Amino acid sequence: MSGTYLGMPAFPRAAEMSTRDTQLRANLTHATHTIRDKRAKAVAELDDWAQLRAAGAALKDRTLRHLDHYLERLEAAVTAAGGQVHWAADADEANRIVTRLVRETGETEVVKVKSMATQEIGLNEALAEAGIRAYETDLAELIVQLGHDLPSHILVPAIHRNRSEIRDIFRREMGSWGRPAPEGLTDSPAELAEAARLHLREKFLSAKVGISGANFMVAETGTLVVVESEGNGRMCLTLPETLISVVGIEKVVPSWQDLEVFLQLLPRSSTAERMNPYTSMWTGTTDGDGPRTFHLVLLDNGRTDTLADTVGRQALRCIRCSACLNVCPVYERAGGHAYGSPYPGPIGAILTPQLRGMEGSLEASLPYASSLCGACYEVCPVAIDIPEVLVHLRERVVEGGPVTRGGARTVLKPAKGHAAERAAMRAAAWAFDHPDALRSGMRLAARTRRLHPQRLPGPGRAWSRTRDLPTVPAESFRDWWQRTRGTASERGIWPEHGTSSEQRGDAE
Amino acid sequence: MSSRDVVLARVRRALADVPRGEGPGGLPVARDYHRVHGSRTSAQNVDLLAENLADYRAVVHRTDAEGLPRLIGRLLAERGARTVLVPPGLDESWTAGSDVTLVEDRASSTPRELDAVDSVLTGCAVAIAETGTLVLDAGPDQGRRRITLVPDHHLCVVRVPGQVVGSVPEALPRLAPDRPLTWISGPSATSDIELDRVEGVHGPRTLEVILLAAGAGTGTGTG
Ligand code: SF4
């Protein structure tokens, strides 16, 4: 891994590489199954889970349908509380803003708490170009950063590394970033965590600038919320003099009361705990407590384009709990890196093509990186119908149609004979060459189908009805394969399908 | 056009399908979930809080006003703590039974100075039984957020049953959003290495909670 997502091969080729990595597969299988089982227990404790889930979905939809209103309200509240709000239309602009803000402090080092938004825009690389060193402080992110690697899971980003690899990385790399690993460091998790604690404490105690994301922003009060376990978030949010939070515009929720829904849905879906160890909430700045300067950078970067798609917009409800990763048979075999963005698994398969557009071969292949088994929909705490969006996006890849890019409406050309279609076909071929992935997907589907809720229950249903639902039926993977493989073979653009096809690499 | 205008204009164009008459609160949200799960007396809430805190490997003690100074003195002595950070508004009687140097948190004290202190002693604003959570709101007996973060040992006193609520929906209305809030559920922890849970990565490695009963009685200081 090169430490950046640029130039990632399309899903099938990347998946092919990770599938051959038995260590990775064993780690992933262990992790996903463990978290999955714990989560089911944590959720079963609440007999109103279905109502909480429906409320979470409806609250996110309410926000999205009036996003302009809630963003303006949020901006006013943050400003009134002493914060400064900046707007970034795309990744470059967000990076320019953050770089300028750090430069204005005169500092050349910043501490960061895990943030997918900053990974999405490549902030660390942009800061490095400006001569600013960004230290990741989440233990897993530290492992990833020291290993010149990429995160592979939303919740446990270094799950593809085992303890002896981590010890080797710490021994080799810590010294060049600050305090070296202790002499005789073993691979016991407690010792490794202690080494990270000592290494990072030096950074925390001297840091003048902190950078974060946020899990929620409350429009009514201007409050930002960060949910975490280790305390590195609290360090970054309270010790520096300047705090810069980069947050996607979809993270806003209308009111203070709404947190009662999300603070129940998120921890149980994510870490399978009743509550995560630490949650920090702050509103602008507070005299004598925490940073004196607070900047909020509101990030678009493809979110408004996603919002413009009435089927795909539900992806913006996502609260990044990672539950959908842990039940996905394709993710389990392919690993997080194959998805080519900070958003792996089922949510990545629908979010990345929408945020970035579907012209590229990776983005065009992602809607096919699924067996449509529906397990992701079943676990999603905000009821995102991921299979519905996957089918919708497949239709766009194959047939083209209206899309919004950079705020402008345009028409995507059908992918016939195009690199995107070939990539998509290879993704299907990949899944077919991994009967395990397909079979367990189907088994799951058969087991869970009767549990699938019928769209949004209650008042959300009215809204579901008014939505522009796709006319294509949710075709089964096998049917789709039969249909498209047949067509492609007849057209003669798909001479072979099997493992060898992925080995040709991605020309485009 | 500023980026603000660009983004807001994009949002409005993207939402052309939303009916004109629909206001911001237009989409109904059913709040038919429970305010609290199950029915418990306030004493049962306190028991559940203790159980859930212990489940997260916080150490839980119970006492009353009379027994509190002795209990605090014993807990600090057991850890060999010589210096204890105290917020400016902490009840002085709490530390009357302790043979330690009290360190007042000052705006001028640096994180390094805080790092040199052995323990921190605070009150809390609200505690949530169902989730085993303590909420600190930077009130006078809790101090700035950093003081409960940097030292390795946090002793937190919860007044029961007054400060205990049943659930998350019951906690939020009791908190002021314009104050900095820290929700704490057990000590700092990570499961990043092969999903093995390790306590205390960056925050305090030990969290001890004292449930302080209201009214007079004999100090039992169990735990
Ligand atoms: S899509 Fe749903 S399940 Fe997946 S990460 Fe987002 S909120 Fe969680």
XYZ file of C-alpha atoms and ligand atoms in Angstrom:
739
model
C 0.000 0.000 0.000
C 1.255 3.430 -0.855
C -0.550 5.387 1.840
C -2.878 7.109 -0.604
C -6.000 6.011 -2.396
C -5.024 7.659 -5.669
C -4.469 5.210 -8.463
C -6.215 2.346 -6.702
C -6.972 -0.520 -9.057
C -10.614 -1.326 -9.678
C -12.362 -3.434 -7.059
C -11.886 -6.880 -8.620
C -8.141 -6.598 -8.994
C -7.641 -5.215 -5.518
C -9.981 -7.853 -4.132
C -8.050 -10.540 -5.942
C -4.867 -9.418 -4.231
C -6.405 -9.347 -0.757
C -8.173 -12.660 -1.180
C -4.808 -14.320 -1.668
C -3.605 -12.819 1.627
C -4.578 -15.538 4.091
C -3.461 -13.538 7.127
C -5.689 -10.657 6.121
C -8.632 -12.930 5.517
C -8.209 -14.715 8.831
C -7.969 -11.391 10.723
C -10.983 -9.991 8.949
C -13.142 -13.039 9.442
C -12.332 -13.142 13.138
C -13.029 -9.423 13.558
C -16.237 -9.226 11.590
C -17.755 -12.275 13.224
C -16.804 -11.202 16.739
C -18.173 -7.678 16.350
C -21.253 -8.937 14.539
C -22.215 -11.276 17.370
C -21.563 -8.706 20.077
C -23.604 -6.141 18.202
C -26.595 -8.428 17.945
C -26.550 -8.826 21.734
C -26.215 -5.087 22.393
C -29.101 -4.324 20.046
C -31.297 -7.054 21.510
C -31.105 -5.271 24.896
C -33.347 -2.514 23.539
C -36.866 -3.655 22.730
C -37.571 -0.375 20.910
C -34.700 -0.755 18.430
C -37.080 -0.733 15.446
C -38.615 2.562 16.615
C -35.205 4.120 17.299
C -34.053 3.022 13.857
C -37.104 4.514 12.171
C -36.642 7.754 14.137
C -32.963 7.885 13.173
C -33.787 7.425 9.506
C -36.596 9.987 9.609
C -34.460 12.553 11.452
C -31.683 12.215 8.882
C -34.212 12.512 6.050
C -35.776 15.566 7.661
C -32.329 17.143 7.788
C -31.394 16.207 4.237
C -34.653 17.516 2.797
C -33.974 20.937 4.329
C -30.209 20.823 4.486
C -29.778 24.471 3.466
C -31.927 25.588 6.394
C -30.107 23.440 8.944
C -26.651 24.409 7.675
C -27.459 28.101 7.941
C -28.824 27.568 11.408
C -25.737 25.615 12.430
C -23.461 28.314 11.051
C -25.291 31.017 13.013
C -25.162 29.011 16.243
C -21.454 28.119 15.938
C -20.581 31.716 15.117
C -22.619 33.049 18.037
C -20.696 30.672 20.330
C -17.345 32.052 19.209
C -16.444 29.613 16.421
C -15.560 30.481 12.819
C -17.278 28.653 9.967
C -15.688 28.003 6.569
C -17.285 26.381 3.530
C -15.396 24.076 1.163
C -16.959 23.042 -2.145
C -14.370 20.329 -2.782
C -11.329 18.555 -1.370
C -8.800 21.050 -2.747
C -10.591 23.961 -1.206
C -10.900 22.213 2.170
C -7.181 21.407 2.121
C -6.313 25.010 1.207
C -8.447 26.345 4.052
C -6.967 23.996 6.656
C -3.405 24.594 5.448
C -3.924 28.356 5.673
C -5.436 28.093 9.158
C -2.519 25.982 10.416
C 0.011 28.339 8.805
C -1.613 31.300 10.525
C -0.812 29.706 13.877
C 2.860 29.496 12.921
C 2.943 25.783 13.827
C 4.349 22.975 11.685
C 2.917 20.025 13.617
C -0.701 19.082 14.293
C -2.362 16.248 16.206
C -5.335 14.543 14.616
C -8.169 12.428 15.875
C -9.399 9.826 13.419
C -11.513 11.474 10.754
C -12.788 9.871 7.596
C -13.570 13.268 6.083
C -9.902 14.278 6.268
C -8.871 10.922 4.791
C -11.354 11.437 1.999
C -9.777 14.762 1.033
C -6.170 13.596 1.517
C -5.494 16.259 4.142
C -2.349 14.678 5.609
C -0.697 14.616 2.187
C -1.731 18.212 1.464
C -0.355 19.355 4.821
C 2.897 17.444 4.213
C 3.344 19.314 0.946
C 3.039 22.543 2.887
C 5.684 21.342 5.353
C 3.210 20.505 8.121
C 3.385 17.143 9.874
C 0.083 15.608 10.927
C 0.174 12.973 13.677
C -2.661 10.452 13.753
C -3.447 9.668 17.386
C -6.009 6.872 17.289
C -4.030 3.700 18.052
C -5.165 1.989 14.862
C -4.547 5.093 12.778
C -1.089 5.375 14.312
C -0.381 1.785 13.238
C -1.630 2.592 9.754
C 0.366 5.805 9.535
C 3.619 4.343 10.873
C 3.166 1.361 8.531
C 2.767 3.684 5.484
C -0.479 1.880 5.005
C -4.186 2.540 4.478
C -7.110 1.922 6.839
C -9.142 -1.195 6.016
C -12.132 -0.916 8.341
C -14.137 2.049 9.625
C -14.082 1.014 13.272
C -10.850 -0.963 13.506
C -8.731 0.488 10.685
C -5.657 -1.674 11.363
C -7.523 -4.955 11.678
C -5.504 -6.340 8.762
C -2.358 -6.233 10.927
C -1.599 -8.763 13.628
C 0.290 -8.103 16.844
C 3.738 -9.124 15.655
C 3.440 -6.963 12.554
C 2.430 -4.067 14.792
C 5.431 -4.628 17.060
C 7.724 -4.641 14.041
C 6.205 -1.418 12.723
C 6.541 0.289 16.119
C 10.172 -0.815 16.508
C 11.089 0.264 13.025
C 9.179 3.525 12.679
C 8.433 5.186 16.011
C 11.898 6.656 16.346
C 11.665 8.675 13.176
C 8.387 10.294 14.310
C 9.327 11.061 17.902
C 9.817 8.924 20.978
C 11.119 5.495 19.882
C 9.548 2.212 20.935
C 10.775 0.975 24.349
C 13.678 -1.489 24.381
C 12.579 -5.101 24.274
C 9.017 -4.296 23.190
C 7.018 -7.520 22.940
C 3.878 -8.141 20.939
C 1.438 -8.190 23.866
C -1.441 -5.785 23.138
C -1.029 -4.123 26.555
C 2.650 -3.386 25.890
C 1.937 -2.147 22.398
C -0.798 0.160 23.701
C 1.578 1.436 26.385
C 4.234 2.173 23.758
C 1.652 4.141 21.787
C 0.590 5.990 24.936
C 4.134 7.106 25.693
C 4.882 7.964 22.079
C 1.754 10.053 21.641
C 1.702 11.718 25.040
C 4.705 13.786 23.987
C 2.730 15.043 21.021
C -0.430 15.773 22.990
C 1.291 17.722 25.720
C 3.043 20.038 23.302
C 0.475 20.274 20.492
C -0.816 23.732 19.668
C -3.167 22.708 16.853
C -5.688 19.853 16.807
C -7.644 18.595 13.810
C -10.807 16.507 14.092
C -13.925 15.404 12.315
C -17.271 15.075 14.089
C -19.981 12.464 14.400
C -22.808 14.967 14.751
C -23.378 18.708 14.596
C -26.516 20.116 16.222
C -28.085 22.885 14.124
C -30.170 24.268 16.971
C -27.301 24.794 19.400
C -24.112 24.724 17.291
C -22.803 21.781 19.332
C -20.299 19.330 17.803
C -20.086 15.739 19.029
C -17.147 13.320 18.843
C -17.616 9.735 19.945
C -14.503 7.666 20.775
C -12.900 5.120 23.088
C -9.272 5.868 23.755
C -9.196 9.470 24.932
C -7.035 10.609 22.040
C -10.101 12.495 20.828
C -10.411 14.308 24.144
C -6.692 15.114 23.986
C -6.981 16.621 20.504
C -10.194 18.477 21.300
C -9.162 20.068 24.596
C -5.383 20.504 24.912
C -4.439 22.519 21.774
C -4.974 26.271 21.474
C -6.527 25.964 18.037
C -9.031 23.326 16.950
C -9.977 22.786 13.309
C -12.873 20.405 12.623
C -13.499 19.239 9.071
C -17.018 17.854 8.788
C -19.203 16.687 5.913
C -22.364 18.774 5.547
C -24.525 15.673 6.015
C -23.442 15.304 9.660
C -25.863 17.969 10.889
C -28.901 16.967 12.969
C -31.731 19.394 13.733
C -32.021 19.565 17.509
C -30.350 18.826 20.821
C -33.068 16.314 21.613
C -32.247 14.355 18.446
C -28.982 13.222 20.032
C -31.076 10.931 22.239
C -31.725 8.802 19.161
C -28.238 8.792 17.673
C -26.403 8.284 20.970
C -28.405 5.090 21.380
C -28.070 3.886 17.778
C -24.380 4.556 17.196
C -22.487 2.858 20.065
C -24.548 -0.323 19.964
C -24.259 -0.610 16.176
C -20.608 0.269 16.093
C -18.582 -1.101 19.002
C -21.514 -3.131 20.364
C -21.335 -1.231 23.650
C -24.155 0.389 25.609
C -22.089 3.540 25.357
C -18.590 4.183 24.072
C -16.023 5.179 26.743
C -15.823 8.864 25.778
C -18.120 11.343 24.090
C -17.082 14.987 23.818
C -19.506 17.816 23.070
C -18.498 21.411 22.582
C -20.207 24.548 21.388
C -17.878 27.178 19.942
C -15.261 28.113 22.500
C -15.402 28.292 26.304
C -13.273 30.771 28.228
C -10.446 29.015 29.996
C -11.530 25.517 28.993
C -10.294 24.035 25.750
C -9.083 25.697 22.529
C -9.261 29.482 22.313
C -9.866 29.343 18.574
C -12.305 27.000 16.890
C -12.735 26.621 13.129
C -15.427 24.501 11.520
C -14.836 23.591 7.869
C -18.068 22.408 6.234
C -17.248 20.015 3.427
C -19.302 19.360 0.287
C -16.946 17.342 -1.980
C -19.666 15.442 -3.834
C -22.269 15.405 -1.073
C -24.623 17.831 -2.824
C -24.287 15.734 -6.005
C -25.325 12.713 -3.961
C -28.200 14.709 -2.494
C -29.465 15.433 -6.002
C -30.099 11.725 -6.627
C -33.433 10.975 -5.004
C -32.645 7.248 -4.719
C -28.969 7.573 -3.801
C -29.350 10.419 -1.299
C -30.200 8.014 1.509
C -26.480 7.135 1.621
C -26.035 10.525 3.316
C -27.929 9.247 6.352
C -24.916 7.071 7.197
C -23.565 7.534 10.732
C -20.425 5.476 9.951
C -21.099 2.773 12.488
C -19.506 0.073 10.263
C -22.169 -2.536 11.086
C -22.743 -3.164 7.374
C -19.083 -4.112 6.875
C -19.233 -6.824 9.484
C -22.137 -8.674 7.898
C -20.968 -8.395 4.290
C -19.639 -11.644 2.762
C -17.921 -9.705 -0.016
C -16.143 -7.329 2.404
C -15.036 -10.273 4.509
C -13.194 -11.770 1.559
C -12.095 -8.688 -0.293
C -10.895 -6.605 2.667
C -11.286 -2.883 3.086
C -8.492 -1.750 0.794
C -10.201 -3.152 -2.293
C -12.884 -0.458 -2.079
C -10.337 2.262 -2.792
C -11.576 4.930 -0.379
C -11.896 5.537 3.373
C -15.417 4.104 3.079
C -15.129 0.333 2.682
C -17.768 -2.374 2.533
C -21.392 -1.942 1.489
C -21.577 1.749 2.413
C -18.388 2.398 0.423
C -19.869 0.581 -2.551
C -22.684 3.145 -2.739
C -21.057 6.237 -1.256
C -17.776 6.375 -3.166
C -19.292 6.198 -6.680
C -21.734 8.919 -5.708
C -19.182 11.234 -4.118
C -16.665 10.842 -6.923
C -18.843 10.108 -9.955
C -18.911 6.856 -11.903
C -16.629 7.662 -14.808
C -13.642 5.833 -13.332
C -13.260 2.077 -13.477
C -12.992 1.653 -9.696
C -16.138 3.712 -9.089
C -18.025 1.882 -11.841
C -17.054 -1.491 -10.419
C -18.107 -0.760 -6.829
C -21.889 -1.167 -7.319
C -21.089 -4.724 -8.400
C -19.028 -5.517 -5.310
C -22.046 -7.084 -3.629
C -24.162 -10.195 -3.705
C -27.321 -8.125 -2.945
C -28.030 -10.376 0.011
C -29.574 -7.536 2.010
C -27.772 -8.182 5.303
C -26.347 -4.636 5.219
C -29.831 -3.127 5.054
C -30.998 -5.262 7.921
C -28.276 -4.108 10.322
C -28.092 -0.473 9.257
C -29.226 1.647 12.231
C -30.562 4.354 9.911
C -32.211 1.871 7.512
C -30.248 2.749 4.387
C -31.526 0.408 1.672
C -28.068 -0.322 0.318
C -29.258 -3.038 -2.129
C -31.767 -0.595 -3.604
C -29.032 1.982 -4.198
C -26.659 -0.668 -5.589
C -29.222 -1.717 -8.170
C -29.910 1.920 -9.018
C -26.209 2.619 -9.527
C -25.737 -0.540 -11.613
C -28.444 0.752 -13.867
C -26.581 4.052 -14.211
C -23.343 2.251 -15.090
C -24.912 0.054 -17.736
C -27.584 2.349 -19.144
C -26.274 5.797 -18.285
C -28.672 8.568 -17.324
C -28.964 11.890 -15.515
C -26.413 12.619 -12.804
C -25.192 15.739 -11.025
C -21.462 16.469 -11.003
C -20.001 19.505 -9.284
C -23.507 20.886 -8.894
C -24.311 20.734 -12.617
C -26.765 18.320 -14.134
C -25.328 16.175 -16.873
C -26.006 12.868 -18.565
C -23.767 9.884 -17.892
C -23.118 7.886 -21.033
C -24.011 4.212 -20.996
C -20.890 2.242 -20.275
C -21.139 0.036 -23.370
C -17.713 -1.043 -24.458
C -16.319 1.356 -21.901
C -13.661 0.619 -19.350
C -16.225 1.064 -16.592
C -18.349 -1.760 -17.840
C -15.385 -4.047 -18.158
C -14.422 -3.230 -14.592
C -17.955 -3.926 -13.455
C -18.013 -7.239 -15.260
C -14.772 -8.196 -13.643
C -16.218 -7.446 -10.230
C -19.031 -9.851 -11.008
C -16.539 -12.400 -12.271
C -14.547 -11.966 -9.079
C -17.550 -12.723 -6.916
C -18.349 -15.726 -9.058
C -14.857 -17.028 -8.671
C -15.306 -16.869 -4.911
C -18.241 -19.135 -4.385
C -17.809 -18.753 -0.623
C -18.662 -15.079 -0.841
C -21.613 -15.727 -3.030
C -22.940 -18.705 -1.121
C -22.771 -17.172 2.305
C -24.373 -14.074 0.855
C -27.249 -16.143 -0.369
C -27.527 -18.079 2.847
C -27.712 -14.842 4.781
C -30.317 -13.530 2.426
C -32.467 -16.584 2.803
C -32.196 -16.387 6.552
C -32.936 -12.715 6.892
C -35.408 -12.014 4.147
C -38.452 -12.348 6.316
C -36.942 -9.843 8.748
C -36.476 -7.135 6.165
C -38.598 -4.152 7.060
C -40.835 -2.808 4.330
C -39.138 0.477 3.529
C -39.629 3.097 6.210
C -42.273 2.313 8.756
C -44.761 4.877 10.065
C -44.695 8.417 8.784
C -41.581 7.771 6.709
C -43.635 5.602 4.446
C -45.469 8.559 2.966
C -42.151 10.006 1.998
C -40.985 6.677 0.543
C -44.035 6.704 -1.669
C -43.304 10.128 -3.067
C -39.746 9.201 -3.894
C -38.686 8.411 -7.380
C -38.296 4.673 -6.850
C -36.274 2.840 -9.448
C -38.304 0.926 -11.974
C -35.810 -1.919 -12.258
C -36.625 -4.783 -9.945
C -33.922 -5.788 -7.454
C -32.572 -8.438 -9.716
C -30.768 -11.295 -8.048
C -27.063 -11.513 -8.555
C -27.351 -14.785 -10.472
C -30.032 -13.415 -12.775
C -28.021 -10.303 -13.406
C -24.955 -12.345 -14.177
C -26.796 -14.647 -16.535
C -28.296 -11.699 -18.360
C -25.242 -9.507 -18.669
C -22.710 -12.252 -19.234
C -24.828 -13.591 -22.035
C -25.179 -10.163 -23.592
C -21.524 -9.350 -23.264
C -20.439 -12.632 -24.811
C -22.774 -12.135 -27.716
C -21.366 -8.699 -28.297
C -17.930 -10.179 -28.220
C -16.416 -7.617 -25.893
C -16.120 -10.062 -23.046
C -14.171 -12.932 -24.435
C -13.166 -14.513 -21.189
C -14.323 -14.448 -17.643
C -12.449 -16.022 -14.834
C -9.442 -15.302 -12.779
C -7.298 -14.552 -15.791
C -9.415 -11.576 -16.754
C -8.441 -9.660 -13.621
C -4.791 -10.306 -14.192
C -4.822 -8.125 -17.259
C -4.944 -5.123 -15.030
C -6.793 -1.935 -15.576
C -5.853 -0.184 -18.716
C -7.906 2.876 -17.857
C -19.786 33.821 -5.527
C -18.401 32.578 -2.203
C -18.105 28.861 -1.554
C -20.836 29.258 1.012
C -23.180 30.492 -1.698
C -22.001 27.786 -4.092
C -22.680 24.965 -1.635
C -26.038 26.345 -0.493
C -27.126 26.878 -4.110
C -26.160 23.288 -4.929
C -28.150 22.040 -1.940
C -31.227 23.971 -3.078
C -30.957 22.711 -6.658
C -30.502 19.158 -5.406
C -33.713 19.397 -3.411
C -35.986 20.420 -6.287
C -38.142 17.365 -5.547
C -39.082 18.580 -2.053
C -42.592 20.107 -2.211
C -42.600 23.873 -1.872
C -45.013 23.904 1.030
C -42.907 21.535 3.183
C -41.209 23.425 6.005
C -37.967 22.366 7.739
C -39.868 20.321 10.295
C -42.193 19.014 7.599
C -41.205 15.388 7.557
C -42.782 13.828 10.639
C -40.518 11.975 13.058
C -42.250 9.437 15.276
C -40.764 9.513 18.738
C -42.526 6.343 19.788
C -39.323 4.858 21.206
C -39.087 4.538 24.984
C -38.030 7.429 27.202
C -36.545 4.783 29.452
C -36.255 1.007 29.104
C -38.289 -0.845 31.715
C -39.511 0.610 34.998
C -37.182 0.951 37.948
C -37.272 2.696 41.293
C -34.559 5.259 41.852
C -32.723 2.749 44.052
C -32.834 0.230 41.207
C -31.478 2.887 38.869
C -28.521 3.335 41.178
C -27.933 -0.421 41.264
C -28.072 -0.623 37.490
C -25.632 2.262 37.204
C -23.227 0.455 39.518
C -23.601 -2.771 37.569
C -23.019 -1.175 34.172
C -20.062 0.872 35.388
C -18.463 -2.272 36.780
C -19.162 -4.055 33.513
C -16.921 -1.451 31.866
C -14.240 -2.099 34.449
C -14.767 1.015 36.478
C -14.330 0.342 40.220
C -17.495 1.226 42.118
C -17.778 2.147 45.816
C -20.723 3.231 47.942
C -20.780 5.468 50.987
C -22.599 8.389 52.601
C -21.529 11.905 53.578
C -20.044 10.747 56.841
C -17.984 7.963 55.336
C -16.864 9.885 52.246
C -13.672 11.560 53.515
C -12.399 8.297 54.973
C -13.175 6.375 51.786
C -11.451 8.956 49.599
C -8.453 8.918 51.944
C -8.245 5.134 51.758
C -8.581 4.952 47.959
C -5.870 7.537 47.416
C -3.588 5.846 49.921
C -4.094 2.459 48.267
C -2.813 3.899 45.024
C 0.055 5.647 46.725
C -1.178 8.993 45.387
C 0.738 11.942 46.810
C -0.759 14.722 44.715
C -4.415 15.158 43.786
C -5.911 17.630 41.341
C -9.084 19.276 42.589
C -11.480 21.567 40.737
C -12.003 25.006 42.319
C -15.521 24.316 43.624
C -14.968 20.908 45.211
C -16.426 20.437 48.694
C -13.426 20.837 51.008
C -14.705 18.258 53.463
C -14.254 15.533 50.834
C -10.500 15.616 51.133
C -10.392 16.189 54.891
C -9.465 12.559 55.500
C -6.633 12.443 52.962
C -2.974 12.841 53.596
C -2.161 14.254 50.139
C -1.110 17.508 48.539
C -4.012 19.189 46.776
C -3.180 20.696 43.403
C -5.535 23.395 42.193
C -6.086 23.560 38.483
C -5.170 26.997 37.206
C -5.670 28.395 33.727
C -1.903 28.867 33.625
C -1.045 25.269 34.492
C 0.353 23.442 31.502
C -0.609 19.962 30.348
C 2.848 18.812 31.495
C 2.140 19.997 35.024
C -1.143 18.091 34.981
C 0.702 15.027 33.714
C 2.845 15.034 36.856
C -0.172 14.722 39.181
C -1.151 11.287 40.521
C -4.958 11.483 40.758
C -7.917 13.742 40.109
C -11.059 14.006 42.253
C -14.311 15.456 40.877
C -18.067 15.456 41.142
C -20.296 14.995 38.115
C -23.403 16.554 36.559
C -25.546 13.559 35.627
C -25.103 9.768 35.582
C -27.028 7.448 33.252
C -28.019 4.046 34.629
C -28.831 2.176 31.403
C -25.490 2.935 29.798
C -23.188 3.211 32.828
C -22.238 6.767 31.907
C -21.002 9.754 33.930
C -21.510 13.174 32.356
C -19.242 16.060 33.370
C -20.296 19.579 32.419
C -17.307 21.596 33.632
C -19.233 22.813 36.677
C -17.314 24.143 39.710
C -16.911 20.689 41.280
C -15.736 19.161 37.971
C -13.377 21.732 36.529
C -11.950 22.006 33.062
C -12.135 19.056 30.691
C -8.401 18.477 30.724
C -8.104 17.713 34.428
C -10.082 14.480 34.176
C -8.091 13.454 31.130
C -4.385 13.809 31.755
C -3.896 12.154 35.195
C -3.938 8.365 35.217
C -6.453 7.926 38.066
C -9.903 9.553 38.190
C -12.075 9.434 41.311
C -15.589 10.625 40.546
C -18.281 11.209 43.152
C -21.918 10.758 42.079
C -24.693 11.923 44.412
C -27.325 9.218 44.478
C -30.094 9.074 43.700
C -30.320 12.789 42.818
C -27.810 12.850 39.971
C -28.831 9.516 38.464
C -31.243 9.285 35.524
C -32.443 6.116 33.840
C -31.602 6.674 30.197
C -29.995 8.818 27.505
C -33.329 10.536 26.649
C -33.672 11.477 30.334
C -30.142 12.848 30.529
C -30.096 15.338 27.649
C -32.750 17.747 29.004
C -30.715 18.007 32.226
C -27.612 19.158 30.388
C -26.803 22.602 29.005
C -25.512 22.385 25.417
C -23.531 25.609 25.730
C -21.216 24.028 28.322
C -18.445 21.669 27.270
C -19.630 18.136 28.071
C -17.669 14.935 28.570
C -19.507 11.631 28.736
C -17.458 8.899 30.397
C -18.394 5.207 30.327
C -15.594 3.283 31.977
C -11.890 3.972 31.628
C -10.152 4.715 28.337
C -9.958 1.534 26.259
C -8.907 0.200 22.895
C -9.561 -3.003 20.981
C -7.460 -2.062 17.996
C -4.936 -4.887 18.290
C -6.560 -8.169 17.284
C -9.700 -7.019 19.157
C -8.005 -7.612 22.524
C -9.374 -5.028 24.946
C -6.695 -2.928 26.664
C -7.620 -0.293 29.238
C -6.050 3.120 29.330
C -4.544 4.244 26.124
C -4.698 7.994 26.594
C -7.247 8.852 29.241
C -7.115 7.654 32.881
C -6.370 3.947 33.124
C -8.307 3.652 36.344
C -11.764 5.088 36.915
C -13.165 4.806 40.425
C -16.737 5.902 41.051
C -18.085 6.696 44.499
C -21.864 6.525 44.810
C -22.607 9.013 47.573
C -25.898 8.351 49.325
C -27.985 11.277 50.473
C -28.795 11.910 54.125
C -27.237 10.785 57.381
C -26.259 7.253 58.254
C -23.300 5.201 59.197
C -20.387 5.382 56.833
C -19.774 1.960 55.466
C -17.249 2.693 52.762
C -17.548 -0.663 51.156
C -15.688 -1.581 48.041
S -24.499 2.403 5.981
Fe -25.624 2.043 7.876
S -24.630 0.200 8.703
Fe -23.238 0.983 7.166
S -21.816 2.327 8.281
Fe -23.486 3.631 7.549
S -24.953 3.705 9.214
Fe -23.613 1.968 9.632
